[in-house]
């Protein structure tokens, strides 16, 4: 243990919507080792708020995979059992006048955007200024009024191990969804509430979530909870540079485990910065 560095808390927070792959292993090992080598704690959180895509068999495989890699953790906690906390946070933001009901279908949003757009298109604010007395119980999601929220917080910063101090640019993502028709909390709200509630000091996760951190930082300020340090790491990629999650046929940890591969040896290989043949790391 390095003196003065106890109190570190990290977490691995997979969504049980599929099997874990090598990239997940590398991320979990980083988070685990960062805490454990400093005398800290490593938590496992199962992010299963998406009830339609989360599967118990994926949860079982995640636990078996992490144990096979030789990791030990506290938990897991399941987000599906913490919905009251997210509802409470949403109610707090509602009381501050910072969220609104959005009844737009995907098709309505697409139709209102003039330029060609991808799935990441920013919500054009159709429901933002609808008067409250016009609210109905028709299916809706809750969106954060980001401009209003930023006006309330003023400029914010957060810190990333590689990028240093970053100005929070939450506005670029538009009025993000905080709770959905089919899930009582979005990823953004649940992760912010949980990282705070679990006392996470250092968020070790893939660089694909870098942009999401702007939203998390804003939510932290609004909910008056501490900001962890962020340690976004490069993603592992396959031979053609494509992300493992998207790579057709990338071996899952479960497949390697079931084939009798040595999980601890694989973990040590990843720790040494060496990757199985054909894989590389990159900043997305
Ligand atoms: N549940 C997210 C995922 O599986 C990760 C959340 C996080 O690390 O903040 O992609």
PDB file of C-alpha atoms and ligand atoms in Angstrom:
ATOM      1  CA  UNK A   1       0.000   0.000   0.000  1.00  0.00           C
ATOM      2  CA  UNK A   2       1.316   3.439  -0.914  1.00  0.00           C
ATOM      3  CA  UNK A   3       1.193   5.669   2.203  1.00  0.00           C
ATOM      4  CA  UNK A   4      -1.590   8.235   2.204  1.00  0.00           C
ATOM      5  CA  UNK A   5      -3.482   6.613  -0.620  1.00  0.00           C
ATOM      6  CA  UNK A   6      -5.931   4.463   1.324  1.00  0.00           C
ATOM      7  CA  UNK A   7      -9.520   5.443   0.818  1.00  0.00           C
ATOM      8  CA  UNK A   8      -9.402   4.844  -2.932  1.00  0.00           C
ATOM      9  CA  UNK A   9     -12.632   3.308  -4.231  1.00  0.00           C
ATOM     10  CA  UNK A  10     -13.019   2.125  -7.826  1.00  0.00           C
ATOM     11  CA  UNK A  11     -15.703   0.120  -9.538  1.00  0.00           C
ATOM     12  CA  UNK A  12     -16.405  -2.024 -12.557  1.00  0.00           C
ATOM     13  CA  UNK A  13     -19.910  -1.414 -13.813  1.00  0.00           C
ATOM     14  CA  UNK A  14     -20.872  -3.712 -16.669  1.00  0.00           C
ATOM     15  CA  UNK A  15     -24.301  -3.829 -18.256  1.00  0.00           C
ATOM     16  CA  UNK A  16     -25.420  -7.473 -18.383  1.00  0.00           C
ATOM     17  CA  UNK A  17     -26.654  -7.215 -21.949  1.00  0.00           C
ATOM     18  CA  UNK A  18     -24.059  -9.564 -23.409  1.00  0.00           C
ATOM     19  CA  UNK A  19     -20.920 -11.504 -22.596  1.00  0.00           C
ATOM     20  CA  UNK A  20     -17.750  -9.692 -21.514  1.00  0.00           C
ATOM     21  CA  UNK A  21     -14.802  -9.543 -23.925  1.00  0.00           C
ATOM     22  CA  UNK A  22     -11.094  -8.836 -23.557  1.00  0.00           C
ATOM     23  CA  UNK A  23     -11.676  -5.085 -23.442  1.00  0.00           C
ATOM     24  CA  UNK A  24     -13.913  -5.516 -20.398  1.00  0.00           C
ATOM     25  CA  UNK A  25     -11.247  -7.693 -18.790  1.00  0.00           C
ATOM     26  CA  UNK A  26      -8.592  -5.022 -19.325  1.00  0.00           C
ATOM     27  CA  UNK A  27     -10.883  -2.349 -17.872  1.00  0.00           C
ATOM     28  CA  UNK A  28     -11.900  -4.411 -14.846  1.00  0.00           C
ATOM     29  CA  UNK A  29      -8.252  -5.296 -14.120  1.00  0.00           C
ATOM     30  CA  UNK A  30      -7.207  -1.633 -14.311  1.00  0.00           C
ATOM     31  CA  UNK A  31      -9.973  -0.562 -11.931  1.00  0.00           C
ATOM     32  CA  UNK A  32      -9.268  -3.455  -9.587  1.00  0.00           C
ATOM     33  CA  UNK A  33      -5.497  -2.978  -9.495  1.00  0.00           C
ATOM     34  CA  UNK A  34      -5.704   0.785  -9.158  1.00  0.00           C
ATOM     35  CA  UNK A  35      -7.624   0.396  -5.898  1.00  0.00           C
ATOM     36  CA  UNK A  36      -6.090  -2.755  -4.513  1.00  0.00           C
ATOM     37  CA  UNK A  37      -2.443  -1.730  -4.989  1.00  0.00           C
ATOM     38  CA  UNK A  38      -3.264   1.419  -2.989  1.00  0.00           C
ATOM     39  CA  UNK A  39      -5.027  -0.398  -0.190  1.00  0.00           C
ATOM     40  CA  UNK A  40      -8.400   0.702  -1.526  1.00  0.00           C
ATOM     41  CA  UNK A  41     -11.673  -1.005  -2.403  1.00  0.00           C
ATOM     42  CA  UNK A  42     -12.911  -2.391  -5.701  1.00  0.00           C
ATOM     43  CA  UNK A  43     -16.680  -2.568  -6.190  1.00  0.00           C
ATOM     44  CA  UNK A  44     -18.762  -4.439  -8.721  1.00  0.00           C
ATOM     45  CA  UNK A  45     -21.980  -2.817  -9.884  1.00  0.00           C
ATOM     46  CA  UNK A  46     -24.336  -4.498 -12.307  1.00  0.00           C
ATOM     47  CA  UNK A  47     -25.944  -1.829 -14.492  1.00  0.00           C
ATOM     48  CA  UNK A  48     -29.187  -3.632 -15.257  1.00  0.00           C
ATOM     49  CA  UNK A  49     -31.645  -0.751 -15.542  1.00  0.00           C
ATOM     50  CA  UNK A  50     -32.425  -1.779 -19.099  1.00  0.00           C
ATOM     51  CA  UNK A  51     -34.908  -4.503 -18.168  1.00  0.00           C
ATOM     52  CA  UNK A  52     -35.510  -5.556 -21.741  1.00  0.00           C
ATOM     53  CA  UNK A  53     -31.844  -6.248 -22.591  1.00  0.00           C
ATOM     54  CA  UNK A  54     -30.378  -7.333 -19.232  1.00  0.00           C
ATOM     55  CA  UNK A  55     -30.239 -11.093 -18.642  1.00  0.00           C
ATOM     56  CA  UNK A  56     -29.501 -13.093 -15.473  1.00  0.00           C
ATOM     57  CA  UNK A  57     -27.306 -15.491 -17.460  1.00  0.00           C
ATOM     58  CA  UNK A  58     -25.059 -12.583 -18.426  1.00  0.00           C
ATOM     59  CA  UNK A  59     -24.785 -11.607 -14.746  1.00  0.00           C
ATOM     60  CA  UNK A  60     -23.746 -15.159 -13.869  1.00  0.00           C
ATOM     61  CA  UNK A  61     -21.141 -15.136 -16.661  1.00  0.00           C
ATOM     62  CA  UNK A  62     -19.751 -11.751 -15.506  1.00  0.00           C
ATOM     63  CA  UNK A  63     -19.213 -13.077 -11.975  1.00  0.00           C
ATOM     64  CA  UNK A  64     -17.579 -16.250 -13.286  1.00  0.00           C
ATOM     65  CA  UNK A  65     -15.363 -14.280 -15.712  1.00  0.00           C
ATOM     66  CA  UNK A  66     -14.074 -11.887 -13.056  1.00  0.00           C
ATOM     67  CA  UNK A  67     -13.331 -14.724 -10.635  1.00  0.00           C
ATOM     68  CA  UNK A  68     -11.554 -16.608 -13.466  1.00  0.00           C
ATOM     69  CA  UNK A  69      -9.347 -13.530 -14.027  1.00  0.00           C
ATOM     70  CA  UNK A  70      -8.392 -13.754 -10.362  1.00  0.00           C
ATOM     71  CA  UNK A  71     -10.171 -10.553  -9.287  1.00  0.00           C
ATOM     72  CA  UNK A  72     -11.945 -10.046  -5.980  1.00  0.00           C
ATOM     73  CA  UNK A  73     -14.594  -7.433  -5.456  1.00  0.00           C
ATOM     74  CA  UNK A  74     -17.203  -6.083  -3.068  1.00  0.00           C
ATOM     75  CA  UNK A  75     -20.822  -6.505  -4.093  1.00  0.00           C
ATOM     76  CA  UNK A  76     -22.333  -6.676  -6.566  1.00  0.00           C
ATOM     77  CA  UNK A  77     -25.035  -4.097  -6.213  1.00  0.00           C
ATOM     78  CA  UNK A  78     -27.738  -4.195  -8.876  1.00  0.00           C
ATOM     79  CA  UNK A  79     -29.072  -0.947 -10.287  1.00  0.00           C
ATOM     80  CA  UNK A  80     -32.466  -2.589 -10.781  1.00  0.00           C
ATOM     81  CA  UNK A  81     -32.735  -2.679  -6.961  1.00  0.00           C
ATOM     82  CA  UNK A  82     -31.897   0.989  -6.567  1.00  0.00           C
ATOM     83  CA  UNK A  83     -34.613   2.606  -8.643  1.00  0.00           C
ATOM     84  CA  UNK A  84     -35.971   4.576  -5.673  1.00  0.00           C
ATOM     85  CA  UNK A  85     -32.653   6.429  -5.413  1.00  0.00           C
ATOM     86  CA  UNK A  86     -32.807   7.469  -9.060  1.00  0.00           C
ATOM     87  CA  UNK A  87     -36.451   8.523  -8.711  1.00  0.00           C
ATOM     88  CA  UNK A  88     -35.450  10.647  -5.710  1.00  0.00           C
ATOM     89  CA  UNK A  89     -32.683  12.340  -7.705  1.00  0.00           C
ATOM     90  CA  UNK A  90     -35.065  12.992 -10.589  1.00  0.00           C
ATOM     91  CA  UNK A  91     -37.619  14.469  -8.167  1.00  0.00           C
ATOM     92  CA  UNK A  92     -34.923  16.764  -6.805  1.00  0.00           C
ATOM     93  CA  UNK A  93     -34.077  18.002 -10.303  1.00  0.00           C
ATOM     94  CA  UNK A  94     -37.797  18.393 -11.016  1.00  0.00           C
ATOM     95  CA  UNK A  95     -38.235  20.502  -7.886  1.00  0.00           C
ATOM     96  CA  UNK A  96     -35.413  22.699  -9.201  1.00  0.00           C
ATOM     97  CA  UNK A  97     -37.348  23.145 -12.463  1.00  0.00           C
ATOM     98  CA  UNK A  98     -34.572  21.553 -14.515  1.00  0.00           C
ATOM     99  CA  UNK A  99     -36.318  18.570 -16.121  1.00  0.00           C
ATOM    100  CA  UNK A 100     -39.287  18.262 -18.419  1.00  0.00           C
ATOM    101  CA  UNK A 101     -41.469  15.558 -19.895  1.00  0.00           C
ATOM    102  CA  UNK A 102     -40.776  14.727 -23.503  1.00  0.00           C
ATOM    103  CA  UNK A 103     -43.438  12.922 -25.506  1.00  0.00           C
ATOM    104  CA  UNK A 104     -41.520  12.860 -28.771  1.00  0.00           C
ATOM    105  CA  UNK A 105     -41.162   9.606 -30.635  1.00  0.00           C
ATOM    106  CA  UNK A 106     -37.899   8.866 -32.393  1.00  0.00           C
ATOM    107  CA  UNK A 107     -39.702   9.447 -35.682  1.00  0.00           C
ATOM    108  CA  UNK A 108     -40.955  12.887 -34.561  1.00  0.00           C
ATOM    109  CA  UNK A 109     -37.451  13.898 -33.518  1.00  0.00           C
ATOM    110  CA  UNK A 110     -35.955  12.632 -36.784  1.00  0.00           C
ATOM    111  CA  UNK A 111     -38.583  14.502 -38.797  1.00  0.00           C
ATOM    112  CA  UNK A 112     -37.853  17.778 -37.007  1.00  0.00           C
ATOM    113  CA  UNK A 113     -34.128  17.653 -37.751  1.00  0.00           C
ATOM    114  CA  UNK A 114     -33.417  19.202 -41.109  1.00  0.00           C
ATOM    115  CA  UNK A 115     -29.847  18.069 -41.731  1.00  0.00           C
ATOM    116  CA  UNK A 116     -28.914  14.402 -42.134  1.00  0.00           C
ATOM    117  CA  UNK A 117     -28.088  13.066 -38.697  1.00  0.00           C
ATOM    118  CA  UNK A 118     -26.868   9.956 -36.941  1.00  0.00           C
ATOM    119  CA  UNK A 119     -28.155   8.223 -33.819  1.00  0.00           C
ATOM    120  CA  UNK A 120     -26.240  10.763 -31.694  1.00  0.00           C
ATOM    121  CA  UNK A 121     -28.289  13.722 -33.002  1.00  0.00           C
ATOM    122  CA  UNK A 122     -28.961  16.355 -30.380  1.00  0.00           C
ATOM    123  CA  UNK A 123     -32.605  16.629 -29.275  1.00  0.00           C
ATOM    124  CA  UNK A 124     -34.045  19.779 -30.857  1.00  0.00           C
ATOM    125  CA  UNK A 125     -36.002  20.818 -27.753  1.00  0.00           C
ATOM    126  CA  UNK A 126     -39.533  20.268 -29.060  1.00  0.00           C
ATOM    127  CA  UNK A 127     -41.037  19.638 -25.596  1.00  0.00           C
ATOM    128  CA  UNK A 128     -38.731  21.977 -23.654  1.00  0.00           C
ATOM    129  CA  UNK A 129     -41.063  24.895 -23.294  1.00  0.00           C
ATOM    130  CA  UNK A 130     -44.392  23.083 -23.114  1.00  0.00           C
ATOM    131  CA  UNK A 131     -46.305  24.537 -20.159  1.00  0.00           C
ATOM    132  CA  UNK A 132     -46.590  22.185 -17.184  1.00  0.00           C
ATOM    133  CA  UNK A 133     -50.386  22.256 -17.206  1.00  0.00           C
ATOM    134  CA  UNK A 134     -50.267  20.566 -20.597  1.00  0.00           C
ATOM    135  CA  UNK A 135     -48.444  17.516 -19.161  1.00  0.00           C
ATOM    136  CA  UNK A 136     -50.287  14.232 -19.557  1.00  0.00           C
ATOM    137  CA  UNK A 137     -49.589  10.654 -18.580  1.00  0.00           C
ATOM    138  CA  UNK A 138     -49.057   9.624 -22.186  1.00  0.00           C
ATOM    139  CA  UNK A 139     -45.760   7.720 -22.589  1.00  0.00           C
ATOM    140  CA  UNK A 140     -42.878  10.123 -22.039  1.00  0.00           C
ATOM    141  CA  UNK A 141     -39.270  10.367 -21.000  1.00  0.00           C
ATOM    142  CA  UNK A 142     -37.709  13.011 -18.751  1.00  0.00           C
ATOM    143  CA  UNK A 143     -35.058  15.284 -20.190  1.00  0.00           C
ATOM    144  CA  UNK A 144     -32.624  17.614 -18.488  1.00  0.00           C
ATOM    145  CA  UNK A 145     -32.862  21.232 -19.617  1.00  0.00           C
ATOM    146  CA  UNK A 146     -29.102  21.483 -20.026  1.00  0.00           C
ATOM    147  CA  UNK A 147     -28.920  25.206 -20.775  1.00  0.00           C
ATOM    148  CA  UNK A 148     -30.989  26.023 -17.698  1.00  0.00           C
ATOM    149  CA  UNK A 149     -28.935  23.610 -15.608  1.00  0.00           C
ATOM    150  CA  UNK A 150     -25.657  25.186 -16.746  1.00  0.00           C
ATOM    151  CA  UNK A 151     -27.030  28.655 -16.079  1.00  0.00           C
ATOM    152  CA  UNK A 152     -27.629  27.514 -12.533  1.00  0.00           C
ATOM    153  CA  UNK A 153     -24.253  25.869 -11.934  1.00  0.00           C
ATOM    154  CA  UNK A 154     -22.009  28.241 -13.867  1.00  0.00           C
ATOM    155  CA  UNK A 155     -18.801  26.920 -15.473  1.00  0.00           C
ATOM    156  CA  UNK A 156     -17.636  23.520 -14.213  1.00  0.00           C
ATOM    157  CA  UNK A 157     -14.459  21.484 -14.547  1.00  0.00           C
ATOM    158  CA  UNK A 158     -13.556  17.863 -14.119  1.00  0.00           C
ATOM    159  CA  UNK A 159     -10.278  16.022 -14.130  1.00  0.00           C
ATOM    160  CA  UNK A 160      -9.039  13.172 -16.269  1.00  0.00           C
ATOM    161  CA  UNK A 161      -5.772  11.345 -15.730  1.00  0.00           C
ATOM    162  CA  UNK A 162      -4.670  11.712 -19.354  1.00  0.00           C
ATOM    163  CA  UNK A 163      -6.415  14.898 -20.453  1.00  0.00           C
ATOM    164  CA  UNK A 164      -5.967  16.910 -17.234  1.00  0.00           C
ATOM    165  CA  UNK A 165      -8.469  19.564 -16.204  1.00  0.00           C
ATOM    166  CA  UNK A 166     -11.382  19.657 -18.623  1.00  0.00           C
ATOM    167  CA  UNK A 167     -14.022  22.362 -18.978  1.00  0.00           C
ATOM    168  CA  UNK A 168     -17.437  20.747 -18.681  1.00  0.00           C
ATOM    169  CA  UNK A 169     -19.141  21.000 -22.057  1.00  0.00           C
ATOM    170  CA  UNK A 170     -22.452  19.381 -21.320  1.00  0.00           C
ATOM    171  CA  UNK A 171     -24.360  21.638 -23.716  1.00  0.00           C
ATOM    172  CA  UNK A 172     -22.963  19.897 -26.791  1.00  0.00           C
ATOM    173  CA  UNK A 173     -25.059  16.812 -26.084  1.00  0.00           C
ATOM    174  CA  UNK A 174     -28.335  18.671 -25.808  1.00  0.00           C
ATOM    175  CA  UNK A 175     -31.131  17.837 -23.397  1.00  0.00           C
ATOM    176  CA  UNK A 176     -30.167  14.295 -22.456  1.00  0.00           C
ATOM    177  CA  UNK A 177     -32.696  11.749 -21.225  1.00  0.00           C
ATOM    178  CA  UNK A 178     -32.643  11.092 -17.478  1.00  0.00           C
ATOM    179  CA  UNK A 179     -35.508   8.614 -17.260  1.00  0.00           C
ATOM    180  CA  UNK A 180     -37.267   6.734 -19.990  1.00  0.00           C
ATOM    181  CA  UNK A 181     -40.627   5.351 -20.873  1.00  0.00           C
ATOM    182  CA  UNK A 182     -39.336   1.806 -20.442  1.00  0.00           C
ATOM    183  CA  UNK A 183     -36.672   2.342 -17.758  1.00  0.00           C
ATOM    184  CA  UNK A 184     -37.097   4.576 -14.703  1.00  0.00           C
ATOM    185  CA  UNK A 185     -33.555   5.911 -14.954  1.00  0.00           C
ATOM    186  CA  UNK A 186     -31.094   6.518 -17.743  1.00  0.00           C
ATOM    187  CA  UNK A 187     -27.459   5.468 -17.594  1.00  0.00           C
ATOM    188  CA  UNK A 188     -26.403   9.085 -16.909  1.00  0.00           C
ATOM    189  CA  UNK A 189     -28.600   9.536 -13.856  1.00  0.00           C
ATOM    190  CA  UNK A 190     -28.013   6.075 -12.368  1.00  0.00           C
ATOM    191  CA  UNK A 191     -24.227   6.201 -12.764  1.00  0.00           C
ATOM    192  CA  UNK A 192     -24.020   9.658 -11.178  1.00  0.00           C
ATOM    193  CA  UNK A 193     -26.202   8.691  -8.236  1.00  0.00           C
ATOM    194  CA  UNK A 194     -24.386   5.398  -7.679  1.00  0.00           C
ATOM    195  CA  UNK A 195     -20.820   6.636  -8.002  1.00  0.00           C
ATOM    196  CA  UNK A 196     -21.673   9.203  -5.326  1.00  0.00           C
ATOM    197  CA  UNK A 197     -23.684   6.861  -3.103  1.00  0.00           C
ATOM    198  CA  UNK A 198     -20.947   4.234  -3.231  1.00  0.00           C
ATOM    199  CA  UNK A 199     -18.194   6.727  -2.492  1.00  0.00           C
ATOM    200  CA  UNK A 200     -16.305   6.037  -5.729  1.00  0.00           C
ATOM    201  CA  UNK A 201     -13.191   8.213  -5.741  1.00  0.00           C
ATOM    202  CA  UNK A 202     -11.686   7.141  -9.078  1.00  0.00           C
ATOM    203  CA  UNK A 203     -13.722   6.178 -12.125  1.00  0.00           C
ATOM    204  CA  UNK A 204     -11.597   3.896 -14.291  1.00  0.00           C
ATOM    205  CA  UNK A 205     -13.406   3.221 -17.562  1.00  0.00           C
ATOM    206  CA  UNK A 206     -13.008   3.230 -21.327  1.00  0.00           C
ATOM    207  CA  UNK A 207     -12.450   6.420 -23.267  1.00  0.00           C
ATOM    208  CA  UNK A 208     -15.696   5.773 -25.144  1.00  0.00           C
ATOM    209  CA  UNK A 209     -17.423   7.229 -22.059  1.00  0.00           C
ATOM    210  CA  UNK A 210     -15.327  10.410 -22.011  1.00  0.00           C
ATOM    211  CA  UNK A 211     -18.100  12.584 -23.504  1.00  0.00           C
ATOM    212  CA  UNK A 212     -20.658  11.170 -21.075  1.00  0.00           C
ATOM    213  CA  UNK A 213     -18.554  12.525 -18.220  1.00  0.00           C
ATOM    214  CA  UNK A 214     -19.568  16.098 -19.137  1.00  0.00           C
ATOM    215  CA  UNK A 215     -23.153  15.151 -18.316  1.00  0.00           C
ATOM    216  CA  UNK A 216     -22.157  13.308 -15.160  1.00  0.00           C
ATOM    217  CA  UNK A 217     -20.198  16.340 -13.967  1.00  0.00           C
ATOM    218  CA  UNK A 218     -23.206  18.584 -14.510  1.00  0.00           C
ATOM    219  CA  UNK A 219     -25.484  16.170 -12.645  1.00  0.00           C
ATOM    220  CA  UNK A 220     -22.995  15.985  -9.771  1.00  0.00           C
ATOM    221  CA  UNK A 221     -23.077  19.753  -9.423  1.00  0.00           C
ATOM    222  CA  UNK A 222     -26.885  19.842  -9.517  1.00  0.00           C
ATOM    223  CA  UNK A 223     -27.256  17.008  -7.017  1.00  0.00           C
ATOM    224  CA  UNK A 224     -24.506  18.478  -4.798  1.00  0.00           C
ATOM    225  CA  UNK A 225     -22.414  15.300  -4.721  1.00  0.00           C
ATOM    226  CA  UNK A 226     -18.618  14.976  -5.017  1.00  0.00           C
ATOM    227  CA  UNK A 227     -16.816  14.621  -8.345  1.00  0.00           C
ATOM    228  CA  UNK A 228     -14.575  11.574  -8.663  1.00  0.00           C
ATOM    229  CA  UNK A 229     -11.271  11.628 -10.519  1.00  0.00           C
ATOM    230  CA  UNK A 230     -11.640  10.129 -13.981  1.00  0.00           C
ATOM    231  CA  UNK A 231      -9.151   7.728 -15.508  1.00  0.00           C
ATOM    232  CA  UNK A 232     -10.415   7.024 -18.996  1.00  0.00           C
ATOM    233  CA  UNK A 233      -8.286   4.421 -20.706  1.00  0.00           C
ATOM    234  CA  UNK A 234      -7.777   3.442 -24.341  1.00  0.00           C
ATOM    235  CA  UNK A 235      -9.968   0.714 -25.772  1.00  0.00           C
ATOM    236  CA  UNK A 236      -8.664  -2.587 -27.033  1.00  0.00           C
ATOM    237  CA  UNK A 237      -9.214  -3.123 -30.703  1.00  0.00           C
ATOM    238  CA  UNK A 238      -9.094  -6.069 -33.063  1.00  0.00           C
ATOM    239  CA  UNK A 239      -6.675  -6.607 -35.941  1.00  0.00           C
ATOM    240  CA  UNK A 240      -8.446  -4.101 -38.199  1.00  0.00           C
ATOM    241  CA  UNK A 241      -8.650  -1.403 -35.560  1.00  0.00           C
ATOM    242  CA  UNK A 242     -12.333  -1.957 -34.829  1.00  0.00           C
ATOM    243  CA  UNK A 243     -13.661  -1.924 -31.269  1.00  0.00           C
ATOM    244  CA  UNK A 244     -13.962  -5.348 -29.719  1.00  0.00           C
ATOM    245  CA  UNK A 245     -17.556  -4.852 -28.691  1.00  0.00           C
ATOM    246  CA  UNK A 246     -18.455  -4.357 -32.309  1.00  0.00           C
ATOM    247  CA  UNK A 247     -16.098  -6.867 -33.749  1.00  0.00           C
ATOM    248  CA  UNK A 248     -17.852  -9.844 -35.165  1.00  0.00           C
ATOM    249  CA  UNK A 249     -16.477 -13.017 -33.662  1.00  0.00           C
ATOM    250  CA  UNK A 250     -14.261 -11.390 -30.964  1.00  0.00           C
ATOM    251  CA  UNK A 251     -13.762 -14.088 -28.337  1.00  0.00           C
ATOM    252  CA  UNK A 252     -15.752 -13.609 -25.169  1.00  0.00           C
ATOM    253  CA  UNK A 253     -14.178 -14.214 -21.771  1.00  0.00           C
ATOM    254  CA  UNK A 254     -16.764 -16.938 -21.234  1.00  0.00           C
ATOM    255  CA  UNK A 255     -15.605 -18.741 -24.386  1.00  0.00           C
ATOM    256  CA  UNK A 256     -11.945 -18.532 -23.314  1.00  0.00           C
ATOM    257  CA  UNK A 257     -12.858 -19.692 -19.810  1.00  0.00           C
ATOM    258  CA  UNK A 258     -14.911 -22.583 -21.088  1.00  0.00           C
ATOM    259  CA  UNK A 259     -12.101 -23.546 -23.473  1.00  0.00           C
ATOM    260  CA  UNK A 260      -9.875 -24.053 -20.418  1.00  0.00           C
ATOM    261  CA  UNK A 261      -7.666 -20.975 -20.916  1.00  0.00           C
ATOM    262  CA  UNK A 262      -5.842 -19.700 -17.829  1.00  0.00           C
ATOM    263  CA  UNK A 263      -7.657 -16.526 -16.723  1.00  0.00           C
ATOM    264  CA  UNK A 264      -4.980 -15.412 -14.258  1.00  0.00           C
ATOM    265  CA  UNK A 265      -2.285 -15.756 -16.916  1.00  0.00           C
ATOM    266  CA  UNK A 266      -4.436 -13.693 -19.298  1.00  0.00           C
ATOM    267  CA  UNK A 267      -4.893 -11.049 -16.582  1.00  0.00           C
ATOM    268  CA  UNK A 268      -1.124 -10.887 -16.076  1.00  0.00           C
ATOM    269  CA  UNK A 269      -0.567 -10.540 -19.808  1.00  0.00           C
ATOM    270  CA  UNK A 270      -2.993  -7.597 -19.889  1.00  0.00           C
ATOM    271  CA  UNK A 271      -1.316  -6.081 -16.811  1.00  0.00           C
ATOM    272  CA  UNK A 272       2.031  -6.240 -18.572  1.00  0.00           C
ATOM    273  CA  UNK A 273       0.483  -4.241 -21.411  1.00  0.00           C
ATOM    274  CA  UNK A 274       0.737  -7.226 -23.708  1.00  0.00           C
ATOM    275  CA  UNK A 275      -2.218  -8.272 -25.712  1.00  0.00           C
ATOM    276  CA  UNK A 276      -3.069 -11.606 -27.230  1.00  0.00           C
ATOM    277  CA  UNK A 277      -1.957 -11.749 -30.869  1.00  0.00           C
ATOM    278  CA  UNK A 278      -4.018  -9.573 -33.175  1.00  0.00           C
ATOM    279  CA  UNK A 279      -5.177  -7.028 -30.589  1.00  0.00           C
ATOM    280  CA  UNK A 280      -4.033  -3.467 -29.949  1.00  0.00           C
ATOM    281  CA  UNK A 281      -5.067  -0.482 -27.816  1.00  0.00           C
ATOM    282  CA  UNK A 282      -6.172   2.890 -29.099  1.00  0.00           C
ATOM    283  CA  UNK A 283      -7.764   6.116 -28.005  1.00  0.00           C
ATOM    284  CA  UNK A 284     -11.189   6.198 -29.618  1.00  0.00           C
TER     285      UNK A 284
HETATM  286  N1  LIG B   1     -22.476   0.200 -17.775  1.00  0.00           N
HETATM  287  C1  LIG B   1     -21.597   0.861 -18.687  1.00  0.00           C
HETATM  288  C2  LIG B   1     -21.198  -0.089 -19.771  1.00  0.00           C
HETATM  289  O1  LIG B   1     -21.267  -1.283 -19.610  1.00  0.00           O
HETATM  290  C3  LIG B   1     -20.332   1.363 -18.056  1.00  0.00           C
HETATM  291  C4  LIG B   1     -20.584   2.405 -17.060  1.00  0.00           C
HETATM  292  C5  LIG B   1     -19.399   3.161 -16.531  1.00  0.00           C
HETATM  293  O2  LIG B   1     -18.307   2.589 -16.387  1.00  0.00           O
HETATM  294  O3  LIG B   1     -19.589   4.316 -16.213  1.00  0.00           O
HETATM  295  O4  LIG B   1     -20.784   0.384 -20.824  1.00  0.00           O
END
